[in-house]
PDB file of C-alpha atoms in Angstrom:
ATOM      1  CA  MET V 647     -19.455  27.989 -10.864  1.00  0.00           C
ATOM      2  CA  GLU V 648     -22.527  26.078 -12.018  1.00  0.00           C
ATOM      3  CA  PRO V 649     -23.406  22.748 -10.369  1.00  0.00           C
ATOM      4  CA  GLN V 650     -21.461  20.049 -12.096  1.00  0.00           C
ATOM      5  CA  LEU V 651     -19.399  16.859 -11.817  1.00  0.00           C
ATOM      6  CA  LEU V 652     -15.737  17.450 -12.190  1.00  0.00           C
ATOM      7  CA  HIS V 653     -13.270  14.763 -13.070  1.00  0.00           C
ATOM      8  CA  SER V 654      -9.656  14.118 -13.573  1.00  0.00           C
ATOM      9  CA  VAL V 655      -7.294  11.201 -14.083  1.00  0.00           C
ATOM     10  CA  THR V 656      -3.915  10.975 -12.385  1.00  0.00           C
ATOM     11  CA  ASP V 657      -1.642   8.094 -11.848  1.00  0.00           C
ATOM     12  CA  SER V 658      -4.335   5.529 -12.951  1.00  0.00           C
ATOM     13  CA  VAL V 659      -6.958   6.984 -10.592  1.00  0.00           C
ATOM     14  CA  ALA V 660     -10.004   8.790 -11.889  1.00  0.00           C
ATOM     15  CA  THR V 661     -11.477  11.326  -9.456  1.00  0.00           C
ATOM     16  CA  VAL V 662     -15.087  12.495  -9.847  1.00  0.00           C
ATOM     17  CA  VAL V 663     -15.948  15.433  -7.721  1.00  0.00           C
ATOM     18  CA  VAL V 664     -19.576  16.504  -6.940  1.00  0.00           C
ATOM     19  CA  ARG V 665     -19.607  20.216  -6.965  1.00  0.00           C
ATOM     20  CA  HIS V 666     -22.603  22.250  -5.967  1.00  0.00           C
ATOM     21  CA  PRO V 667     -21.447  24.669  -3.190  1.00  0.00           C
ATOM     22  CA  ALA V 668     -24.678  26.709  -2.913  1.00  0.00           C
ATOM     23  CA  LYS V 669     -26.560  23.519  -1.784  1.00  0.00           C
ATOM     24  CA  ARG V 670     -24.035  21.424  -0.138  1.00  0.00           C
ATOM     25  CA  ASN V 671     -23.235  19.505  -3.284  1.00  0.00           C
ATOM     26  CA  ALA V 672     -26.689  18.459  -3.781  1.00  0.00           C
ATOM     27  CA  MET V 673     -27.369  16.602  -7.186  1.00  0.00           C
ATOM     28  CA  THR V 674     -29.437  18.386  -9.793  1.00  0.00           C
ATOM     29  CA  ALA V 675     -31.160  16.536 -12.541  1.00  0.00           C
ATOM     30  CA  ALA V 676     -28.470  17.502 -14.981  1.00  0.00           C
ATOM     31  CA  MET V 677     -25.808  16.155 -12.660  1.00  0.00           C
ATOM     32  CA  TRP V 678     -27.622  12.878 -12.137  1.00  0.00           C
ATOM     33  CA  GLY V 679     -28.055  12.719 -15.955  1.00  0.00           C
ATOM     34  CA  SER V 680     -24.414  13.455 -16.638  1.00  0.00           C
ATOM     35  CA  LEU V 681     -23.028  10.781 -14.423  1.00  0.00           C
ATOM     36  CA  PRO V 682     -23.724   7.551 -16.445  1.00  0.00           C
ATOM     37  CA  PRO V 683     -22.069   8.788 -19.621  1.00  0.00           C
ATOM     38  CA  LEU V 684     -19.097  10.064 -17.637  1.00  0.00           C
ATOM     39  CA  LEU V 685     -18.647   6.722 -16.126  1.00  0.00           C
ATOM     40  CA  GLU V 686     -18.944   5.142 -19.457  1.00  0.00           C
ATOM     41  CA  THR V 687     -16.032   7.274 -20.688  1.00  0.00           C
ATOM     42  CA  LEU V 688     -13.869   6.585 -17.648  1.00  0.00           C
ATOM     43  CA  ALA V 689     -14.538   2.893 -17.765  1.00  0.00           C
ATOM     44  CA  ALA V 690     -13.281   2.799 -21.398  1.00  0.00           C
ATOM     45  CA  ASP V 691     -10.157   4.625 -20.589  1.00  0.00           C
ATOM     46  CA  PRO V 692      -7.263   2.210 -20.378  1.00  0.00           C
ATOM     47  CA  ARG V 693      -5.420   4.496 -18.072  1.00  0.00           C
ATOM     48  CA  VAL V 694      -8.075   4.211 -15.313  1.00  0.00           C
ATOM     49  CA  ARG V 695      -7.675   1.357 -12.923  1.00  0.00           C
ATOM     50  CA  VAL V 696      -9.533   2.848  -9.880  1.00  0.00           C
ATOM     51  CA  LEU V 697     -12.360   5.514  -9.503  1.00  0.00           C
ATOM     52  CA  VAL V 698     -12.757   7.861  -6.518  1.00  0.00           C
ATOM     53  CA  LEU V 699     -16.003   9.692  -5.938  1.00  0.00           C
ATOM     54  CA  THR V 700     -15.889  12.567  -3.522  1.00  0.00           C
ATOM     55  CA  GLY V 701     -17.510  16.018  -2.854  1.00  0.00           C
ATOM     56  CA  ALA V 702     -16.004  19.519  -3.242  1.00  0.00           C
ATOM     57  CA  GLY V 703     -15.122  21.253  -0.028  1.00  0.00           C
ATOM     58  CA  GLY V 704     -16.185  19.894   3.313  1.00  0.00           C
ATOM     59  CA  THR V 705     -19.401  17.927   2.203  1.00  0.00           C
ATOM     60  CA  PHE V 706     -19.767  14.734   0.260  1.00  0.00           C
ATOM     61  CA  CYS V 707     -23.267  15.201  -1.064  1.00  0.00           C
ATOM     62  CA  ALA V 708     -26.388  16.384   0.706  1.00  0.00           C
ATOM     63  CA  GLY V 709     -28.687  14.403  -1.601  1.00  0.00           C
ATOM     64  CA  ALA V 710     -30.994  15.373  -4.495  1.00  0.00           C
ATOM     65  CA  ASP V 711     -31.596  19.058  -4.941  1.00  0.00           C
ATOM     66  CA  ILE V 712     -35.080  19.274  -3.525  1.00  0.00           C
ATOM     67  CA  SER V 713     -36.251  21.713  -6.206  1.00  0.00           C
ATOM     68  CA  THR V 714     -36.083  18.978  -8.770  1.00  0.00           C
ATOM     69  CA  LEU V 715     -38.453  16.893  -6.746  1.00  0.00           C
ATOM     70  CA  ARG V 716     -41.082  19.625  -6.816  1.00  0.00           C
ATOM     71  CA  GLU V 717     -40.844  19.697 -10.623  1.00  0.00           C
ATOM     72  CA  SER V 718     -40.817  16.036 -11.447  1.00  0.00           C
ATOM     73  CA  PRO V 719     -40.403  13.639  -8.505  1.00  0.00           C
ATOM     74  CA  HIS V 720     -40.658  10.380 -10.714  1.00  0.00           C
ATOM     75  CA  GLU V 721     -38.215  11.688 -13.292  1.00  0.00           C
ATOM     76  CA  ALA V 722     -35.679  12.899 -10.670  1.00  0.00           C
ATOM     77  CA  GLN V 723     -35.894   9.381  -8.996  1.00  0.00           C
ATOM     78  CA  ARG V 724     -35.457   7.758 -12.313  1.00  0.00           C
ATOM     79  CA  LEU V 725     -32.341   9.816 -13.102  1.00  0.00           C
ATOM     80  CA  ALA V 726     -30.988   9.064  -9.550  1.00  0.00           C
ATOM     81  CA  VAL V 727     -31.516   5.314  -9.952  1.00  0.00           C
ATOM     82  CA  ALA V 728     -29.874   5.195 -13.384  1.00  0.00           C
ATOM     83  CA  ALA V 729     -26.818   7.105 -11.971  1.00  0.00           C
ATOM     84  CA  GLU V 730     -26.561   4.746  -8.946  1.00  0.00           C
ATOM     85  CA  GLU V 731     -26.748   1.550 -11.201  1.00  0.00           C
ATOM     86  CA  ALA V 732     -24.181   3.003 -13.488  1.00  0.00           C
ATOM     87  CA  LEU V 733     -21.833   3.570 -10.664  1.00  0.00           C
ATOM     88  CA  ALA V 734     -22.425   0.160  -9.124  1.00  0.00           C
ATOM     89  CA  ALA V 735     -21.774  -1.357 -12.564  1.00  0.00           C
ATOM     90  CA  PHE V 736     -18.483   0.385 -13.062  1.00  0.00           C
ATOM     91  CA  PRO V 737     -16.042  -2.314 -14.026  1.00  0.00           C
ATOM     92  CA  LYS V 738     -13.202  -1.245 -11.817  1.00  0.00           C
ATOM     93  CA  PRO V 739     -12.761  -0.590  -8.118  1.00  0.00           C
ATOM     94  CA  THR V 740     -14.647   2.354  -6.844  1.00  0.00           C
ATOM     95  CA  LEU V 741     -14.129   4.197  -3.574  1.00  0.00           C
ATOM     96  CA  ALA V 742     -16.210   6.972  -1.915  1.00  0.00           C
ATOM     97  CA  ALA V 743     -14.124   9.456   0.066  1.00  0.00           C
ATOM     98  CA  VAL V 744     -16.650  11.080   2.335  1.00  0.00           C
ATOM     99  CA  ARG V 745     -16.518  14.288   4.368  1.00  0.00           C
ATOM    100  CA  GLY V 746     -19.385  16.118   6.043  1.00  0.00           C
ATOM    101  CA  HIS V 747     -22.878  15.173   5.097  1.00  0.00           C
ATOM    102  CA  CYS V 748     -23.446  12.029   3.061  1.00  0.00           C
ATOM    103  CA  VAL V 749     -27.275  12.137   2.930  1.00  0.00           C
ATOM    104  CA  GLY V 750     -30.128  10.876   0.724  1.00  0.00           C
ATOM    105  CA  GLY V 751     -28.895  10.693  -2.812  1.00  0.00           C
ATOM    106  CA  GLY V 752     -25.406  11.149  -1.525  1.00  0.00           C
ATOM    107  CA  ALA V 753     -25.777   7.984   0.559  1.00  0.00           C
ATOM    108  CA  GLN V 754     -27.133   6.256  -2.530  1.00  0.00           C
ATOM    109  CA  LEU V 755     -24.031   7.121  -4.413  1.00  0.00           C
ATOM    110  CA  ALA V 756     -21.677   6.199  -1.509  1.00  0.00           C
ATOM    111  CA  ALA V 757     -23.395   2.697  -1.215  1.00  0.00           C
ATOM    112  CA  ALA V 758     -23.078   2.182  -4.921  1.00  0.00           C
ATOM    113  CA  CYS V 759     -19.239   2.398  -4.614  1.00  0.00           C
ATOM    114  CA  ASP V 760     -17.200  -0.647  -3.731  1.00  0.00           C
ATOM    115  CA  LEU V 761     -15.709   0.864  -0.626  1.00  0.00           C
ATOM    116  CA  ARG V 762     -16.227   3.864   1.498  1.00  0.00           C
ATOM    117  CA  PHE V 763     -13.606   5.775   3.497  1.00  0.00           C
ATOM    118  CA  ALA V 764     -14.852   8.672   5.802  1.00  0.00           C
ATOM    119  CA  GLU V 765     -13.296  11.478   7.772  1.00  0.00           C
ATOM    120  CA  GLU V 766     -14.214  11.744  11.415  1.00  0.00           C
ATOM    121  CA  GLY V 767     -17.201  13.962  11.767  1.00  0.00           C
ATOM    122  CA  ALA V 768     -18.937  12.728   8.628  1.00  0.00           C
ATOM    123  CA  ARG V 769     -22.636  12.193   9.033  1.00  0.00           C
ATOM    124  CA  PHE V 770     -24.711   9.602   7.143  1.00  0.00           C
ATOM    125  CA  GLY V 771     -28.443   9.485   6.442  1.00  0.00           C
ATOM    126  CA  VAL V 772     -31.087   7.969   4.332  1.00  0.00           C
ATOM    127  CA  THR V 773     -34.010  10.384   4.396  1.00  0.00           C
ATOM    128  CA  PRO V 774     -36.884   9.317   2.059  1.00  0.00           C
ATOM    129  CA  ALA V 775     -39.298   9.199   5.029  1.00  0.00           C
ATOM    130  CA  LYS V 776     -38.792  12.838   5.631  1.00  0.00           C
ATOM    131  CA  LEU V 777     -40.130  13.560   2.136  1.00  0.00           C
ATOM    132  CA  GLY V 778     -42.704  10.880   1.696  1.00  0.00           C
ATOM    133  CA  ILE V 779     -40.588   9.248  -1.065  1.00  0.00           C
ATOM    134  CA  VAL V 780     -40.609   5.438  -1.867  1.00  0.00           C
ATOM    135  CA  TYR V 781     -36.957   4.505  -1.740  1.00  0.00           C
ATOM    136  CA  PRO V 782     -35.970   2.491  -4.843  1.00  0.00           C
ATOM    137  CA  SER V 783     -35.954  -1.290  -4.474  1.00  0.00           C
ATOM    138  CA  SER V 784     -32.280  -1.538  -5.898  1.00  0.00           C
ATOM    139  CA  ALA V 785     -31.097   1.143  -3.506  1.00  0.00           C
ATOM    140  CA  THR V 786     -32.789  -0.628  -0.622  1.00  0.00           C
ATOM    141  CA  ARG V 787     -31.326  -4.091  -1.415  1.00  0.00           C
ATOM    142  CA  ARG V 788     -27.956  -2.471  -1.759  1.00  0.00           C
ATOM    143  CA  LEU V 789     -28.201  -0.756   1.634  1.00  0.00           C
ATOM    144  CA  VAL V 790     -29.430  -4.036   3.295  1.00  0.00           C
ATOM    145  CA  SER V 791     -26.420  -5.918   1.739  1.00  0.00           C
ATOM    146  CA  LEU V 792     -24.063  -3.366   3.264  1.00  0.00           C
ATOM    147  CA  VAL V 793     -25.585  -2.892   6.884  1.00  0.00           C
ATOM    148  CA  GLY V 794     -28.140  -5.630   7.298  1.00  0.00           C
ATOM    149  CA  PRO V 795     -31.850  -5.432   7.527  1.00  0.00           C
ATOM    150  CA  ALA V 796     -32.107  -4.136  11.009  1.00  0.00           C
ATOM    151  CA  THR V 797     -29.720  -1.027  10.444  1.00  0.00           C
ATOM    152  CA  ALA V 798     -31.238  -0.477   6.902  1.00  0.00           C
ATOM    153  CA  LYS V 799     -34.833  -0.261   8.520  1.00  0.00           C
ATOM    154  CA  TYR V 800     -33.500   2.068  11.180  1.00  0.00           C
ATOM    155  CA  LEU V 801     -32.001   4.416   8.563  1.00  0.00           C
ATOM    156  CA  LEU V 802     -35.022   4.190   6.242  1.00  0.00           C
ATOM    157  CA  PHE V 803     -37.860   4.351   8.773  1.00  0.00           C
ATOM    158  CA  SER V 804     -36.333   7.223  10.796  1.00  0.00           C
ATOM    159  CA  GLY V 805     -34.439   9.254   8.338  1.00  0.00           C
ATOM    160  CA  GLU V 806     -31.972  10.008  11.248  1.00  0.00           C
ATOM    161  CA  LEU V 807     -28.405  10.685  10.718  1.00  0.00           C
ATOM    162  CA  ILE V 808     -25.612   8.522  12.195  1.00  0.00           C
ATOM    163  CA  ASP V 809     -22.030   9.272  12.947  1.00  0.00           C
ATOM    164  CA  THR V 810     -18.909   7.680  11.647  1.00  0.00           C
ATOM    165  CA  ALA V 811     -18.525   5.300  14.639  1.00  0.00           C
ATOM    166  CA  ARG V 812     -21.862   3.862  14.048  1.00  0.00           C
ATOM    167  CA  ALA V 813     -21.303   3.757  10.214  1.00  0.00           C
ATOM    168  CA  LEU V 814     -18.038   1.915  10.821  1.00  0.00           C
ATOM    169  CA  ARG V 815     -19.571  -0.465  13.244  1.00  0.00           C
ATOM    170  CA  THR V 816     -22.597  -1.361  10.884  1.00  0.00           C
ATOM    171  CA  GLY V 817     -20.492  -1.794   7.747  1.00  0.00           C
ATOM    172  CA  LEU V 818     -21.636   1.359   6.001  1.00  0.00           C
ATOM    173  CA  VAL V 819     -18.033   2.563   5.885  1.00  0.00           C
ATOM    174  CA  ASP V 820     -14.884   0.613   5.680  1.00  0.00           C
ATOM    175  CA  GLU V 821     -12.346   3.051   7.288  1.00  0.00           C
ATOM    176  CA  VAL V 822     -12.541   6.228   9.409  1.00  0.00           C
ATOM    177  CA  LEU V 823      -9.688   8.576   9.338  1.00  0.00           C
ATOM    178  CA  PRO V 824      -8.883  11.464  11.658  1.00  0.00           C
ATOM    179  CA  GLU V 825      -9.462  14.875  10.279  1.00  0.00           C
ATOM    180  CA  GLY V 826      -6.841  15.953   7.647  1.00  0.00           C
ATOM    181  CA  GLU V 827      -5.800  12.243   6.916  1.00  0.00           C
ATOM    182  CA  LEU V 828      -8.595  11.166   4.508  1.00  0.00           C
ATOM    183  CA  ASP V 829      -6.777  12.468   1.213  1.00  0.00           C
ATOM    184  CA  GLY V 830      -3.544  10.804   2.155  1.00  0.00           C
ATOM    185  CA  ARG V 831      -5.094   7.438   3.008  1.00  0.00           C
ATOM    186  CA  VAL V 832      -7.252   7.488  -0.141  1.00  0.00           C
ATOM    187  CA  ALA V 833      -4.146   8.170  -2.181  1.00  0.00           C
ATOM    188  CA  GLU V 834      -2.271   5.386  -0.360  1.00  0.00           C
ATOM    189  CA  PHE V 835      -4.956   2.854  -0.784  1.00  0.00           C
ATOM    190  CA  THR V 836      -5.730   3.624  -4.424  1.00  0.00           C
ATOM    191  CA  ARG V 837      -2.101   3.283  -5.333  1.00  0.00           C
ATOM    192  CA  ILE V 838      -2.421  -0.292  -3.750  1.00  0.00           C
ATOM    193  CA  LEU V 839      -5.536  -1.031  -5.803  1.00  0.00           C
ATOM    194  CA  ALA V 840      -3.983   0.233  -9.032  1.00  0.00           C
ATOM    195  CA  SER V 841      -1.004  -2.104  -8.548  1.00  0.00           C
ATOM    196  CA  ARG V 842      -3.034  -5.206  -8.299  1.00  0.00           C
ATOM    197  CA  SER V 843      -4.414  -7.513 -10.987  1.00  0.00           C
ATOM    198  CA  GLN V 844      -7.410  -6.029 -12.777  1.00  0.00           C
ATOM    199  CA  LEU V 845      -8.403  -9.527 -13.763  1.00  0.00           C
ATOM    200  CA  THR V 846      -8.705 -10.592 -10.165  1.00  0.00           C
ATOM    201  CA  GLN V 847     -10.574  -7.322  -9.247  1.00  0.00           C
ATOM    202  CA  ALA V 848     -13.130  -7.542 -12.085  1.00  0.00           C
ATOM    203  CA  ALA V 849     -14.004 -11.231 -11.533  1.00  0.00           C
ATOM    204  CA  ALA V 850     -14.172 -10.697  -7.733  1.00  0.00           C
ATOM    205  CA  LYS V 851     -16.413  -7.615  -8.195  1.00  0.00           C
ATOM    206  CA  GLU V 852     -18.919  -9.641 -10.243  1.00  0.00           C
ATOM    207  CA  PHE V 853     -18.879 -12.600  -7.839  1.00  0.00           C
ATOM    208  CA  ALA V 854     -19.264 -10.357  -4.805  1.00  0.00           C
ATOM    209  CA  ASN V 855     -22.136  -8.541  -6.511  1.00  0.00           C
ATOM    210  CA  GLY V 856     -23.935 -11.802  -7.040  1.00  0.00           C
ATOM    211  CA  ARG V 857     -23.197 -13.044 -10.503  1.00  0.00           C
ATOM    212  CA  THR V 858     -23.349 -16.810 -10.462  1.00  0.00           C
ATOM    213  CA  ASP V 859     -23.236 -17.707 -14.188  1.00  0.00           C
ATOM    214  CA  ARG V 860     -19.674 -16.312 -15.016  1.00  0.00           C
ATOM    215  CA  ASP V 861     -17.231 -18.842 -13.784  1.00  0.00           C
ATOM    216  CA  PRO V 862     -16.468 -20.309 -17.194  1.00  0.00           C
ATOM    217  CA  TYR V 863     -16.089 -16.862 -18.684  1.00  0.00           C
ATOM    218  CA  TRP V 864     -13.497 -15.853 -16.080  1.00  0.00           C
ATOM    219  CA  ALA V 865     -11.669 -19.146 -16.120  1.00  0.00           C
ATOM    220  CA  GLU V 866     -11.228 -18.530 -19.848  1.00  0.00           C
ATOM    221  CA  ARG V 867     -10.005 -14.841 -19.313  1.00  0.00           C
ATOM    222  CA  ALA V 868      -7.581 -16.267 -16.780  1.00  0.00           C
ATOM    223  CA  ARG V 869      -6.240 -18.786 -19.276  1.00  0.00           C
ATOM    224  CA  GLU V 870      -5.808 -16.082 -21.865  1.00  0.00           C
ATOM    225  CA  SER V 871      -4.190 -13.598 -19.511  1.00  0.00           C
ATOM    226  CA  GLU V 872      -0.602 -13.440 -18.524  1.00  0.00           C
ATOM    227  CA  ASP V 873      -1.400 -12.109 -15.162  1.00  0.00           C
ATOM    228  CA  THR V 874      -1.202 -15.454 -13.174  1.00  0.00           C
ATOM    229  CA  ALA V 875       2.235 -16.229 -14.762  1.00  0.00           C
ATOM    230  CA  GLU V 876       3.401 -12.647 -14.051  1.00  0.00           C
ATOM    231  CA  GLY V 877       2.145 -12.790 -10.394  1.00  0.00           C
ATOM    232  CA  VAL V 878       3.977 -16.071  -9.759  1.00  0.00           C
ATOM    233  CA  ALA V 879       7.173 -14.901 -11.425  1.00  0.00           C
ATOM    234  CA  ALA V 880       7.151 -11.631  -9.558  1.00  0.00           C
ATOM    235  CA  PHE V 881       6.514 -13.416  -6.244  1.00  0.00           C
ATOM    236  CA  LEU V 882       9.351 -15.896  -6.793  1.00  0.00           C
ATOM    237  CA  GLY V 883      11.608 -13.232  -8.074  1.00  0.00           C
ATOM    238  CA  ARG V 884      10.778 -10.970  -5.005  1.00  0.00           C
ATOM    239  CA  ARG V 885       9.782  -8.131  -7.257  1.00  0.00           C
ATOM    240  CA  ALA V 886       6.627  -5.995  -7.926  1.00  0.00           C
ATOM    241  CA  PRO V 887       4.395  -7.546 -10.481  1.00  0.00           C
ATOM    242  CA  HIS V 888       3.399  -5.813 -13.672  1.00  0.00           C
ATOM    243  CA  PHE V 889      -0.122  -6.951 -14.511  1.00  0.00           C
ATOM    244  CA  THR V 890      -1.426  -6.252 -18.035  1.00  0.00           C
ATOM    245  CA  TRP V 891      -4.993  -7.447 -18.266  1.00  0.00           C
ATOM    246  CA  ASN V 892      -7.294  -4.459 -18.703  1.00  0.00           C
ATOM    247  CA  PRO V 893     -11.057  -4.631 -18.990  1.00  0.00           C
ATOM    248  CA  SER V 894     -11.098  -1.253 -20.965  1.00  0.00           C
ATOM    249  CA  THR V 895      -9.139  -2.956 -23.816  1.00  0.00           C
ATOM    250  CA  ARG V 896      -9.953  -6.635 -23.452  1.00  0.00           C
ATOM    251  CA  GLY V 897     -13.798  -6.312 -23.115  1.00  0.00           C
ATOM    252  CA  ARG V 898     -16.022  -4.988 -20.360  1.00  0.00           C
ATOM    253  CA  SER V 899     -16.351  -7.245 -17.329  1.00  0.00           C
ATOM    254  CA  GLY V 900     -20.030  -7.110 -17.641  1.00  0.00           C
ATOM    255  CA  CYS V 901     -20.324  -8.162 -21.145  1.00  0.00           C
ATOM    256  CA  ALA V 902     -21.827 -11.482 -22.202  1.00  0.00           C
ATOM    257  CA  THR V 903     -19.561 -14.076 -23.747  1.00  0.00           C
TER     258      THR V 903
END
């Protein structure tokens, strides 16, 4: 099978799978280029409430296909940054499910997700110093926001790989699961995310990502939405809430008012 991004939607969860088995799921230029339009399609799908990014087989993503760097390093980086930014801007919760190596461009993609769950034995690395590449400023800032400047410098300066224990300790991952338990935990947690208010999640994602000019916008969306009334009624009635606000049908969370 050719290198590609596979995707499916099941029970409100979109799953995007990086598949390039010949090179440990390394991203080709075509794969980088196909990610933004795929994410746009999934963001507009009202069925989708959560997105999971993972790799086929036992590896998340070994980074960019090095052959693309030989051909046109600047274009390869442009495509990678565009893909990373599209993933970071996805208006619904995103989770990277990591097995095996999560290195270079793979680490960029994982960092662009809202959350990262990893299986024990996974290895993480940010490796531009091994290739003489200037790591993009957007990716550097995102890494610093996750792990702090000291760990970011350790990873960027050395290109060394770290294990799941250190990744968890530094904030690079949110949960570490024993071998064989990652899929079950991801399924369980995405069900939880899919049951929550998308209004709350969309606003919280913007605020957590640094937007400071959108309080009036989200206050208006809250007034228009029935989610608050439904949440209170469900709590008082001791039942599960049925939230209806959806950024796919009510306007993208990133759109200006």
